[in-house]
Amino acid sequence: MSGYIQVVFNHPLRDEFTYRKPDAWDELPLPGSRILAPFSNRPRQIGFITSLSNTTDYDPARIKEPDDLLDESPVITGNLMELARWITDYYFCSMGETLFAAFPFGSRTSVRQEQVYICGPSYETVHKQPKLSPKRRQALELFAEPGTAMSAAEIKEKAGVGVAVIKALLHENALSLRARPNQPRISEAEKQYQTPPVDLNADQVQAVRTIGNSLGMGGYHQFLLHGVTGSGKTEVFLRSIDEALALGKSTLVLVPEIALTPQTAARYRGRFPGRVEVLHSGLSQSRRFEAWMRVRAGEVPIVVGTRSAVFAPLENLGLIIVDEEHDPSYKQSDPAPRYHARDVACYRGMIEKAVVVLGSATPSLESYENVLRKKSTLLHLPQRATAHALPQIELVDMRHRPPTERILSSRARDAIEETLSMGLQSILFLNRRGHSTQLQCRDCGKALECQHCSVTLVWHSRDRSLRCHHCGYVQGEPEACPYCRSAWIRARGFGTEQVLETIASFFPSARSERIDLDVTQEQGSHDRILSRFRKGEIDLLVGTQMVSKGLDMPGVRLVVVVQAETALNVADFRASERSFSLLTQVAGRAGRGEHPGLVLVQSYAPSHYSIFTALRHDYLAFRRIESRFRKQLGLPPHTRLLNLRVESEIAEKAEELAKEMMQLIQQPLKGIAPSICRVIGPTPCPLEKLLGRWRWQILLASRDGKIRQQILNSPELREKLLKPPSKTRLIIDVDPISVL
């Protein structure tokens, strides 16, 4: 039987390529399967089959055959293939880029097997020997239950024996070896977060009932679960999963960051032992592949993961939960597809006819706008789930403080002293790592800048280095100003390193620690620090946004926001929203135990609305003010943005191409009123140079998303986007989360 397959590869080309079915293949493989095939100048490249046909318009004699079929059955099936096509169309990328993002495992086809020990044929005989050593008896008693299988590491841990004992029992046939797929294990740090079910308050009961009714009726429905910090949103999620499982449906749970995954996964594993799998890019490639295949085989009905887990191959998907739905980490920035996992989750819910629950203490303006437009149903948790009240928040005006209080006000020092005397813990939050934000010459006034990016270098005292937090460039501390050779160089600004030094000088007997990207590079280090903090081994924890969410530490009485306006000093239209969200989230870490919480917010801009509304826990007031500004400026959620960014290593080329792209955009815009779609630019990006490339951008703000697609699909513009000039990049970012 003859036939042809259409194949896509992992590159930006939108074309599908035709191959002839080899005679050795009995039948055509199904779409969603992977092949190895010659492509371009490469002899063998992995591709995905997207469709089949019996005929072709090309000369059959010139059509090549694939070399090999990697999958006996498709790894991407029906609904996921439909989702991939929507992502490809909506986010203006290739089908190949989307499919390889959904299944990023190269040519892997089999799951690694783990060697485990089971009862051997001589188990009973050896076990009954009267002179059997205590160590061997201890090991054998682990296998008293029929069907028990353990790895060597598990036997050593549980029986307290060495390798020699296990080998001896294997030699005596008391134990035998067999292979099994690697099993996920819960770390000691994860186990601390396991919690039993708790009683629900009336608001939680109502939320669970509403979600459960929707699950029972079937079909797509979207909910926004808006609850103050500590209101028990996770417990609502867990009870809703119970409802889904009772109906025989599976569940997908998304969390914004890898750092949150262990504690989140532990809570779900604790409630649903053996039924939860974890998927995120921080896992090794082999471990992640094994998890994917377990899910695909239907061995687990619950998946917890970061944004890439939105592609998890769950069958009969009934419930999708997006925790902290406002978080910018859900947006993929590079490479393509530049998707937003929250929005993809909602579309997948439509395809699967599943219930989607978006949860947040500070919902994104877009999600709340969907509630107002009746596209989503609001579920509100206005109070904490426990008897503990929201923490008292106090503003500390830093504008007229003496230099000795530049980092920590006297009010903050007194509060820390009081908290330490109570035997309780404090968190100091500053979303800026390093020691000092810049080194500046006192004579010429210039600050040392990165060679590759339009930013100042941050000074780190630990190794006396200057670092770029965008491209990773590092240089040693100079002895003189590189611009004027003056020796008078001084550090300006401060980061988490300097805050830690400051509290160590004021409270030398306190156990203090820092948690930010600089100290959590090693795998598991983030979890180890939080584990020690939860055990009470750390009194004062200084951190960036890593401490602002997901932490439920009953020993924390005090939170000090060292500089509240840090997030506001960014040239981005979402700066106020991010500032409000960060302040609200970090304030919610205090007062979750028996003692009332206190939050001190130090600020040089105390009158900014994102700060004073956060002080009152007043999301609705913030949303009203911010939404009014956004509407006046024609920005989301009242319009939809598209960012066309031009990048080149040559500054003139970037500017020239940006202006050329602007002319091509103007053509399909003819006849469309500016009130419907307007163009902003071309202008240099706020970060004009990044990673050695000069950057310009053009923003399209339209009230109708279809207009964006219409413009992008205009022939001349589309051709230029798909085939940019050499040494330049053209990047389309649909619904950008940042325009820096």
XYZ file of C-alpha atoms in Angstrom:
740
model
C 0.000 0.000 0.000
C 1.466 3.375 -1.032
C 0.974 6.617 0.776
C 2.545 9.872 1.915
C 3.144 11.542 5.244
C 3.416 15.267 5.999
C 6.150 16.095 8.496
C 7.274 19.171 10.465
C 10.662 19.794 12.058
C 11.868 21.901 14.968
C 12.482 25.186 13.148
C 10.502 28.362 12.342
C 9.481 27.271 8.806
C 5.685 27.028 8.536
C 5.826 24.428 5.743
C 4.947 20.759 6.050
C 7.254 18.400 4.142
C 6.105 15.324 2.235
C 7.776 11.903 2.497
C 6.907 8.601 0.816
C 5.961 5.552 2.879
C 8.789 2.982 2.730
C 7.817 -0.418 1.340
C 9.027 -2.025 4.580
C 6.272 -0.261 6.538
C 3.067 -2.295 6.630
C 0.877 0.778 6.992
C 1.046 4.535 7.380
C 1.876 5.663 10.948
C -0.615 7.920 12.678
C -0.236 11.717 13.078
C 1.572 12.622 16.292
C 4.262 9.957 15.766
C 7.951 10.817 15.352
C 10.223 9.810 12.487
C 13.887 10.136 11.578
C 14.278 11.546 8.087
C 16.803 13.328 5.868
C 16.123 17.064 5.858
C 17.998 19.984 4.346
C 21.723 19.231 4.687
C 21.257 16.868 7.628
C 21.102 13.120 6.948
C 18.794 12.323 9.912
C 16.549 14.723 11.780
C 13.599 14.097 14.102
C 10.233 15.193 12.749
C 6.576 14.915 13.721
C 3.950 13.467 11.404
C 1.038 15.910 11.133
C -1.167 14.332 8.440
C -1.430 11.514 5.897
C -2.459 11.335 2.240
C -2.741 8.795 -0.545
C -1.791 11.226 -3.285
C 0.596 14.127 -3.764
C 1.045 17.052 -6.158
C 4.819 16.512 -6.232
C 6.791 14.200 -8.496
C 6.762 10.866 -6.608
C 10.206 10.011 -7.978
C 11.742 13.007 -6.191
C 10.072 12.394 -2.818
C 12.365 10.942 -0.172
C 11.598 8.194 2.308
C 12.051 8.548 6.081
C 14.805 6.439 7.639
C 13.002 5.199 10.715
C 9.792 5.350 12.735
C 10.430 6.104 16.416
C 6.956 5.460 17.853
C 4.675 2.450 17.595
C 1.795 4.709 18.628
C 1.537 8.533 18.581
C 3.086 10.484 21.467
C 0.877 13.490 20.643
C -2.765 12.490 20.185
C -6.117 14.029 19.206
C -6.849 16.857 21.641
C -3.172 17.740 22.155
C -2.689 17.916 18.383
C -5.686 20.254 18.154
C -4.232 22.366 20.965
C -0.875 22.518 19.148
C -2.575 23.779 15.982
C -4.325 26.535 17.941
C -1.048 27.605 19.607
C 0.668 27.649 16.214
C -2.010 29.889 14.735
C -2.562 32.183 17.735
C 1.078 32.748 18.717
C 2.369 32.976 15.137
C 4.938 30.184 15.256
C 5.536 26.950 13.383
C 3.797 23.661 14.091
C 7.225 22.102 14.553
C 8.186 24.595 17.267
C 4.928 23.888 19.099
C 5.128 20.086 18.908
C 8.738 20.022 20.084
C 7.790 22.289 22.998
C 4.959 19.906 23.881
C 7.214 16.819 23.627
C 10.847 17.952 24.185
C 12.424 14.521 24.504
C 14.390 14.127 21.269
C 14.605 10.537 20.123
C 13.827 8.868 23.448
C 11.543 5.867 23.038
C 11.921 3.727 26.157
C 11.764 4.296 29.891
C 14.814 3.432 31.979
C 14.369 0.374 34.144
C 15.368 0.260 37.804
C 16.767 -2.912 39.400
C 14.672 -3.894 42.432
C 14.777 -6.797 44.872
C 11.905 -9.236 45.461
C 11.526 -12.483 47.408
C 13.721 -15.217 45.951
C 13.007 -18.963 45.759
C 14.926 -19.606 49.015
C 13.339 -16.731 50.957
C 11.429 -18.894 53.482
C 14.317 -21.323 53.996
C 16.888 -18.608 54.688
C 14.472 -16.516 56.764
C 13.823 -19.490 59.119
C 17.498 -20.234 59.738
C 18.043 -19.978 63.529
C 21.592 -18.651 63.163
C 20.700 -15.970 60.602
C 22.480 -12.713 61.451
C 20.292 -9.871 62.811
C 21.200 -7.641 59.856
C 20.115 -10.243 57.281
C 16.935 -11.005 59.208
C 16.169 -7.279 59.399
C 16.530 -6.974 55.620
C 14.416 -10.048 54.868
C 11.587 -8.902 57.130
C 11.035 -5.971 54.783
C 9.729 -8.524 52.250
C 7.231 -10.272 54.544
C 4.354 -8.697 52.624
C 3.741 -10.575 49.322
C 4.595 -8.590 46.198
C 7.076 -6.248 47.938
C 9.745 -4.785 45.646
C 12.532 -2.469 46.840
C 15.644 -0.888 45.415
C 19.012 -1.363 47.139
C 18.837 2.219 48.405
C 15.416 1.575 49.985
C 16.637 -1.609 51.704
C 19.721 0.172 53.077
C 17.616 3.069 54.360
C 14.819 1.015 55.972
C 16.851 -1.914 57.360
C 20.042 -0.004 58.110
C 22.220 -2.582 56.328
C 25.130 -2.335 53.906
C 25.616 -3.564 50.349
C 27.390 -6.731 51.567
C 24.249 -7.957 53.351
C 22.093 -7.467 50.249
C 24.631 -9.242 48.019
C 24.810 -12.171 50.432
C 21.021 -12.598 50.417
C 21.034 -12.390 46.634
C 23.772 -15.071 46.474
C 21.692 -17.349 48.748
C 18.612 -16.830 46.504
C 16.719 -15.344 49.421
C 16.288 -12.291 47.234
C 16.004 -11.988 43.459
C 16.431 -9.064 41.061
C 13.924 -7.806 38.555
C 13.506 -4.604 36.528
C 10.759 -2.027 36.984
C 10.245 1.543 35.708
C 11.815 4.185 37.929
C 9.388 5.284 40.642
C 9.085 8.893 41.833
C 10.194 9.483 45.420
C 9.248 12.196 47.872
C 12.198 14.014 49.419
C 12.480 14.675 53.154
C 11.975 18.386 52.438
C 8.740 17.614 50.592
C 7.386 15.505 53.454
C 7.269 18.556 55.726
C 4.552 20.079 53.571
C 2.162 17.121 53.740
C -1.005 18.118 55.551
C -4.173 16.179 56.444
C -7.622 17.435 55.363
C -8.949 20.333 57.411
C -12.447 21.586 58.088
C -13.713 24.089 55.532
C -15.323 27.416 56.298
C -18.586 28.465 54.645
C -16.892 30.266 51.720
C -14.691 27.260 50.966
C -17.674 24.906 51.141
C -19.567 27.081 48.661
C -16.577 27.198 46.279
C -16.093 23.416 46.380
C -19.813 22.833 45.873
C -19.957 25.178 42.862
C -16.913 23.588 41.204
C -18.231 20.100 41.981
C -21.622 20.866 40.418
C -19.898 22.095 37.279
C -17.768 18.939 37.126
C -20.899 16.819 37.494
C -22.696 18.599 34.641
C -19.712 18.208 32.308
C -18.618 20.724 29.703
C -16.272 23.682 29.810
C -16.601 26.251 32.568
C -14.058 28.756 33.860
C -13.852 29.974 37.470
C -11.720 32.664 39.085
C -11.028 31.747 42.722
C -10.103 35.068 44.330
C -9.005 34.552 47.914
C -6.911 36.610 50.301
C -3.524 35.119 51.240
C -4.060 32.207 53.629
C -7.719 31.806 52.646
C -7.327 28.093 51.896
C -7.366 28.094 48.099
C -5.211 24.945 48.019
C -7.708 23.058 50.178
C -10.464 24.049 47.731
C -8.297 22.679 44.907
C -7.724 19.400 46.783
C -11.436 18.892 47.504
C -12.265 19.688 43.866
C -9.779 17.028 42.730
C -11.598 14.574 45.007
C -14.784 15.411 43.115
C -13.064 14.925 39.739
C -11.565 11.559 40.761
C -14.952 10.351 41.988
C -16.254 11.027 38.478
C -13.343 9.124 36.910
C -11.707 12.282 35.560
C -8.059 13.364 35.662
C -6.638 16.690 36.875
C -3.875 19.060 35.768
C -2.419 21.483 38.358
C -0.142 24.302 37.182
C 2.132 26.305 39.480
C 4.214 29.258 38.261
C 7.755 28.349 39.364
C 9.886 25.242 39.795
C 10.749 26.432 43.310
C 7.091 26.017 44.337
C 6.742 22.545 42.833
C 8.229 20.331 45.607
C 6.045 21.733 48.389
C 2.959 21.827 46.135
C 3.572 18.302 44.864
C 4.069 17.061 48.431
C 0.673 18.394 49.513
C -1.017 16.678 46.573
C 0.961 13.442 47.001
C 0.143 13.442 50.700
C -3.573 13.635 49.889
C -3.474 11.336 46.845
C -0.570 8.879 47.418
C 0.606 7.068 44.302
C -1.691 9.098 42.042
C 0.390 12.234 41.397
C 3.155 12.833 38.863
C 5.358 15.924 38.614
C 6.410 17.561 35.328
C 8.744 20.525 35.009
C 11.912 21.537 33.151
C 14.049 21.295 36.308
C 13.869 17.492 36.186
C 16.514 15.557 34.292
C 15.525 14.739 30.717
C 15.228 11.037 31.478
C 13.166 11.567 34.656
C 10.846 13.965 32.865
C 10.393 11.495 29.995
C 9.568 8.717 32.457
C 6.968 10.941 34.116
C 5.428 11.811 30.737
C 5.169 8.130 29.762
C 3.570 7.199 33.118
C 0.938 9.870 32.547
C 0.403 8.799 28.928
C -0.054 5.192 30.057
C -2.816 6.303 32.433
C -0.894 5.208 35.561
C -1.566 8.493 37.385
C -4.657 10.749 37.137
C -3.061 13.922 38.598
C -0.201 15.999 37.181
C 1.449 18.897 39.029
C 3.889 21.065 37.104
C 5.043 24.375 35.712
C 3.948 25.953 32.433
C 5.242 23.164 30.148
C 2.995 20.701 32.048
C 0.042 22.259 30.212
C 0.885 19.692 27.494
C 0.668 16.692 29.882
C -0.954 13.757 28.009
C -3.777 13.201 30.497
C -6.770 11.255 29.234
C -10.333 12.151 30.241
C -9.159 15.499 31.607
C -11.919 16.953 33.779
C -10.264 19.637 35.916
C -7.476 22.166 35.228
C -6.175 24.292 38.096
C -3.891 27.302 37.497
C -2.520 28.410 40.868
C -1.205 32.010 41.201
C -2.687 32.643 37.762
C -1.428 36.240 37.734
C 2.231 35.225 37.815
C 4.346 36.358 34.817
C 6.319 33.076 34.940
C 3.460 31.434 33.023
C 4.524 33.362 29.904
C 7.198 31.772 27.728
C 9.563 34.490 26.487
C 12.113 32.544 24.427
C 12.220 30.471 22.305
C 8.985 30.109 20.326
C 6.203 29.273 20.927
C 5.854 32.340 23.193
C 2.692 31.038 24.809
C 0.965 31.971 28.060
C 0.269 28.739 29.953
C -2.803 30.190 31.692
C -4.447 31.054 28.373
C -3.392 27.757 26.811
C -4.872 25.958 29.836
C -8.174 27.753 29.294
C -8.248 26.794 25.614
C -7.343 23.210 26.477
C -10.260 23.244 28.909
C -12.553 24.212 26.034
C -11.221 21.386 23.855
C -11.413 18.795 26.636
C -14.768 20.103 27.948
C -13.115 20.470 31.354
C -13.563 22.815 34.312
C -10.786 25.422 34.637
C -10.109 27.076 38.004
C -7.772 30.088 38.115
C -6.635 30.918 41.644
C -4.993 34.061 43.008
C -4.961 36.557 45.863
C -4.172 39.243 43.277
C -5.862 38.226 40.006
C -4.508 39.605 36.753
C -6.593 42.426 35.320
C -7.296 40.234 32.282
C -8.783 37.414 34.374
C -10.939 39.773 36.424
C -12.117 41.487 33.229
C -13.322 38.066 32.016
C -15.465 37.869 35.161
C -17.013 41.258 34.370
C -17.646 40.130 30.790
C -19.338 36.919 32.036
C -16.668 34.694 30.474
C -15.673 33.455 33.926
C -17.448 32.936 37.263
C -16.060 34.561 40.417
C -15.609 32.488 43.571
C -14.558 34.634 46.537
C -12.705 33.661 49.738
C -12.658 36.961 51.666
C -11.095 35.705 54.910
C -8.333 33.420 56.091
C -9.206 29.758 56.411
C -7.974 29.620 60.004
C -8.997 31.802 62.954
C -5.900 33.938 62.371
C -6.613 37.432 61.079
C -4.779 39.092 58.217
C -1.563 40.717 59.456
C -1.454 44.321 60.576
C 0.333 46.370 57.893
C 2.210 49.523 58.816
C 3.773 52.031 56.417
C 7.248 53.376 57.231
C 7.931 56.605 55.323
C 11.650 56.550 54.447
C 11.870 59.986 52.807
C 13.209 61.891 55.816
C 15.082 59.133 57.638
C 18.753 59.659 58.615
C 21.509 57.901 56.589
C 21.904 55.299 59.344
C 18.396 54.063 58.479
C 18.985 53.847 54.715
C 18.341 50.082 54.686
C 16.575 49.315 57.957
C 14.503 51.904 59.767
C 14.609 52.082 63.559
C 10.990 50.886 63.524
C 12.016 47.772 61.587
C 14.964 47.097 63.894
C 12.719 47.372 66.956
C 10.163 45.002 65.408
C 12.854 42.445 64.537
C 14.236 42.649 68.098
C 10.757 42.127 69.515
C 10.106 39.155 67.195
C 13.403 37.519 68.146
C 12.589 37.930 71.843
C 9.306 36.082 71.218
C 11.212 33.175 69.649
C 9.546 33.825 66.284
C 10.836 34.398 62.742
C 11.106 37.334 60.360
C 11.268 37.662 56.569
C 12.995 40.645 54.964
C 11.949 41.110 51.352
C 13.867 43.023 48.681
C 13.431 42.084 45.037
C 17.003 42.976 44.132
C 19.965 40.634 44.523
C 23.643 41.450 44.842
C 25.337 43.835 47.274
C 25.044 47.200 45.455
C 23.071 48.055 42.339
C 26.036 49.799 40.691
C 29.569 51.116 41.022
C 29.749 54.807 40.114
C 32.741 57.085 39.602
C 32.614 60.109 41.875
C 34.654 62.236 39.426
C 33.062 61.607 36.013
C 29.695 60.344 37.345
C 29.553 57.293 35.060
C 28.397 53.914 36.317
C 30.041 50.714 35.086
C 27.845 49.085 32.430
C 27.579 45.654 30.871
C 29.411 45.225 27.563
C 26.458 43.343 26.094
C 23.363 44.973 27.663
C 22.088 48.505 28.337
C 22.205 48.033 32.105
C 24.603 48.817 34.941
C 26.584 45.988 36.445
C 25.611 44.841 39.938
C 28.376 44.541 42.519
C 28.557 41.284 44.493
C 30.645 41.415 47.660
C 31.007 37.641 48.067
C 33.586 37.386 45.258
C 34.034 41.150 44.673
C 32.707 40.844 41.132
C 30.505 42.912 38.850
C 27.703 40.933 37.224
C 24.993 41.467 34.628
C 21.746 39.853 35.751
C 20.497 39.688 32.163
C 23.283 38.031 30.146
C 25.491 36.647 32.933
C 28.570 38.721 32.015
C 31.080 38.850 34.909
C 34.127 41.015 35.483
C 36.377 41.658 38.449
C 36.162 44.773 40.571
C 38.272 47.523 38.862
C 40.957 49.445 40.721
C 40.137 52.633 38.783
C 37.291 54.066 36.712
C 37.583 52.631 33.163
C 36.333 55.952 31.725
C 38.484 58.574 33.509
C 40.964 56.433 35.526
C 39.857 57.984 38.813
C 40.322 55.836 41.913
C 37.199 57.296 43.516
C 34.614 54.641 42.740
C 31.769 54.092 45.158
C 28.955 51.581 45.465
C 25.393 52.861 45.089
C 22.091 51.227 46.005
C 21.709 47.939 47.821
C 20.569 44.355 47.312
C 19.949 41.250 49.391
C 23.662 40.744 50.152
C 23.898 44.151 51.829
C 20.610 43.648 53.697
C 21.996 40.380 55.117
C 25.197 42.153 56.192
C 23.120 44.887 57.849
C 20.955 42.548 59.919
C 24.020 40.492 60.872
C 25.633 43.649 62.291
C 22.492 44.624 64.244
C 21.593 41.094 65.385
C 24.861 39.107 65.557
C 23.399 36.297 67.671
C 20.446 35.693 65.333
C 20.630 32.918 62.739
C 20.250 34.701 59.413
C 20.191 33.369 55.854
C 19.703 34.667 52.325
C 17.628 33.069 49.567
C 17.863 34.386 46.012
C 19.037 33.195 42.611
C 22.702 33.604 43.594
C 22.523 31.067 46.432
C 20.039 28.603 44.896
C 21.924 27.601 41.735
C 22.652 24.128 43.095
C 19.784 21.688 42.624
C 17.737 21.317 45.805
C 19.355 24.277 47.593
C 16.146 26.336 47.524
C 14.214 23.514 49.151
C 16.943 22.931 51.758
C 16.930 26.583 52.874
C 13.136 26.662 53.172
C 13.197 23.313 54.997
C 15.606 24.746 57.598
C 13.453 27.868 57.894
C 10.319 25.814 58.434
C 12.091 23.768 61.152
C 12.968 27.007 62.951
C 16.709 26.729 62.283
C 16.738 30.218 60.691
C 15.504 33.320 62.555
C 15.875 35.965 59.833
C 15.423 35.122 56.159
C 16.370 37.736 53.536
C 15.034 37.050 50.065
C 13.789 38.195 46.695
C 10.411 37.246 45.217
C 11.244 33.630 46.119
C 9.827 34.411 49.587
C 6.742 36.224 48.304
C 4.523 33.252 47.468
C 3.739 29.688 48.327
C 5.294 29.746 51.800
C 3.082 28.670 54.686
C 5.367 29.106 57.693
C 3.489 29.311 61.011
C 6.594 30.632 62.799
C 6.721 33.861 60.780
C 5.431 36.790 62.815
C 7.118 39.697 60.973
C 7.648 40.657 57.323
C 9.728 43.723 56.441
C 9.436 45.022 52.886
C 12.783 46.803 52.681
C 12.037 49.009 49.667
C 8.448 48.793 48.446
C 8.808 50.812 45.226
C 11.535 48.617 43.659
C 9.073 47.044 41.203
C 7.704 50.482 40.269
C 11.039 51.722 38.908
C 10.634 49.736 35.689
C 9.616 51.164 32.310
C 6.754 48.726 31.803
C 3.003 49.311 31.846
C 2.475 46.353 34.206
C 4.886 47.739 36.847
C 2.117 48.909 39.198
C 0.278 45.589 38.922
C 3.459 43.637 39.687
C 4.234 45.920 42.617
C 0.758 45.471 44.147
C 0.916 41.712 43.636
C 4.381 41.322 45.183
C 3.521 43.454 48.220
C 0.250 41.612 48.818
C 1.837 38.199 48.380
C 4.829 38.829 50.643
C 2.645 40.461 53.308
C 0.560 37.290 53.334
C 3.508 35.275 54.673
C 3.071 36.828 58.148
C 0.697 35.767 60.915
C -0.181 32.253 59.734
C 0.532 30.758 63.174
C -0.818 31.461 66.631
C 0.717 34.930 66.909
C -0.759 37.980 65.107
C 1.303 39.018 62.089
C 2.979 42.374 61.489
C 4.126 43.738 58.126
C 6.319 46.837 57.863
C 6.429 48.436 54.418
C 9.374 50.808 54.018
C 8.879 53.183 51.090
C 10.158 56.367 49.475
C 6.901 56.586 47.458
C 4.238 55.995 50.140
C 1.498 57.798 48.216
C 1.585 55.497 45.162
C -1.755 53.726 44.760
C -0.193 50.269 44.340
C 1.362 50.678 47.795
C -1.498 52.202 49.779
C -4.068 49.764 48.340
C -1.772 46.832 49.207
C -1.552 48.181 52.765
C -5.345 47.818 53.024
C -5.491 44.400 51.266
C -7.836 46.180 48.832
C -7.545 44.467 45.448
C -10.780 45.953 44.103
C -9.623 49.531 44.791
C -6.317 48.836 43.044
C -8.078 47.240 40.069
C -10.415 50.204 39.641
C -7.563 52.742 39.592
C -5.242 50.685 37.396
C -7.998 49.677 34.983
C -8.981 53.328 34.507
C -5.391 54.271 33.607
C -5.097 51.314 31.226
C -8.362 52.237 29.505
C -7.215 55.833 28.963
C -3.967 54.572 27.430
C -5.618 51.839 25.345
C -3.758 48.987 27.045
C -4.783 45.491 28.240
C -7.222 44.303 29.448
C -9.148 46.791 27.266
C -7.069 45.950 24.185
C -4.891 43.111 23.002
C -1.207 43.740 22.427
C 1.201 42.399 19.871
C 4.903 43.223 20.142
C 7.005 43.009 16.989
C 10.643 43.198 18.067
C 13.642 43.671 15.785
C 17.086 42.578 16.981
C 20.516 42.931 15.395
C 24.142 43.041 16.506
C 24.435 46.229 14.411
C 22.475 49.176 15.838
C 21.802 50.785 12.438
C 20.421 47.533 11.002
C 17.942 47.165 13.858
C 16.635 50.712 13.388
C 16.493 50.398 9.606
C 14.576 47.091 9.681
C 12.166 48.385 12.357
C 11.231 51.333 10.117
C 10.815 49.005 7.137
C 8.523 46.739 9.174
C 6.489 49.772 10.198
C 5.825 50.597 6.550
C 4.689 47.012 5.878
C 2.351 47.146 8.887
C 0.763 50.404 7.733
C -0.507 48.816 4.494
C -3.001 46.306 5.996
C -3.998 48.957 8.570
C -5.461 51.234 5.911
C -9.141 51.793 6.551
C -8.962 50.597 10.177
C -9.740 53.381 12.652
C -7.050 54.138 15.275
C -9.690 53.582 17.957
C -9.915 49.945 16.791
C -6.201 49.311 16.247
C -3.310 51.684 16.817
C 0.430 51.333 16.341
C 3.039 52.547 18.823
C 6.540 52.894 17.412
C 8.952 51.999 16.062
C 10.991 52.898 19.157
C 14.063 51.481 20.869
C 13.133 48.964 23.574
C 13.513 50.226 27.165
C 16.420 47.754 27.387
C 17.855 48.922 24.083
C 20.738 46.433 24.049
C 20.422 42.929 25.459
C 22.676 39.892 25.050
C 24.796 41.818 22.550
C 21.870 42.710 20.267
C 20.295 46.113 19.637
C 16.515 46.031 19.946
C 13.633 48.058 18.499
C 9.945 47.333 18.857
C 6.553 48.105 17.339
C 3.447 47.653 19.499
C 0.005 46.982 18.068
C -2.911 47.582 20.425
C -6.216 46.325 19.004
C -9.677 45.788 20.419
C -10.203 42.740 18.220
C -7.700 39.887 18.233
C -8.708 38.955 14.686
C -7.254 42.224 13.408
C -3.829 41.178 14.692
C -4.023 37.915 12.758
C -5.220 39.788 9.690
C -2.198 42.106 9.839
C 0.298 39.302 10.477
C -1.075 37.279 7.570
C -0.788 40.089 5.001
C 1.476 38.587 2.269
C 4.367 41.096 2.230
C 4.598 41.370 6.002
C 4.341 37.595 6.477
C 7.128 36.960 3.951
C 9.443 39.419 5.731
C 8.624 37.922 9.142
C 9.405 34.406 7.974
C 12.565 35.392 6.074
C 14.254 38.311 7.844
C 17.549 39.756 6.525
C 20.748 38.035 7.601
C 22.129 38.815 11.064
C 18.741 40.079 12.277
C 15.892 38.559 14.278
C 12.196 39.344 13.969
C 10.249 38.248 17.044
C 6.477 38.199 17.314
C 5.234 38.247 20.902
C 1.459 37.877 21.107
C -0.079 39.161 24.369
C 3.328 40.176 25.795
C 3.602 40.150 29.559
C 6.502 42.629 29.420
C 7.603 45.193 26.833
C 11.108 45.758 28.202
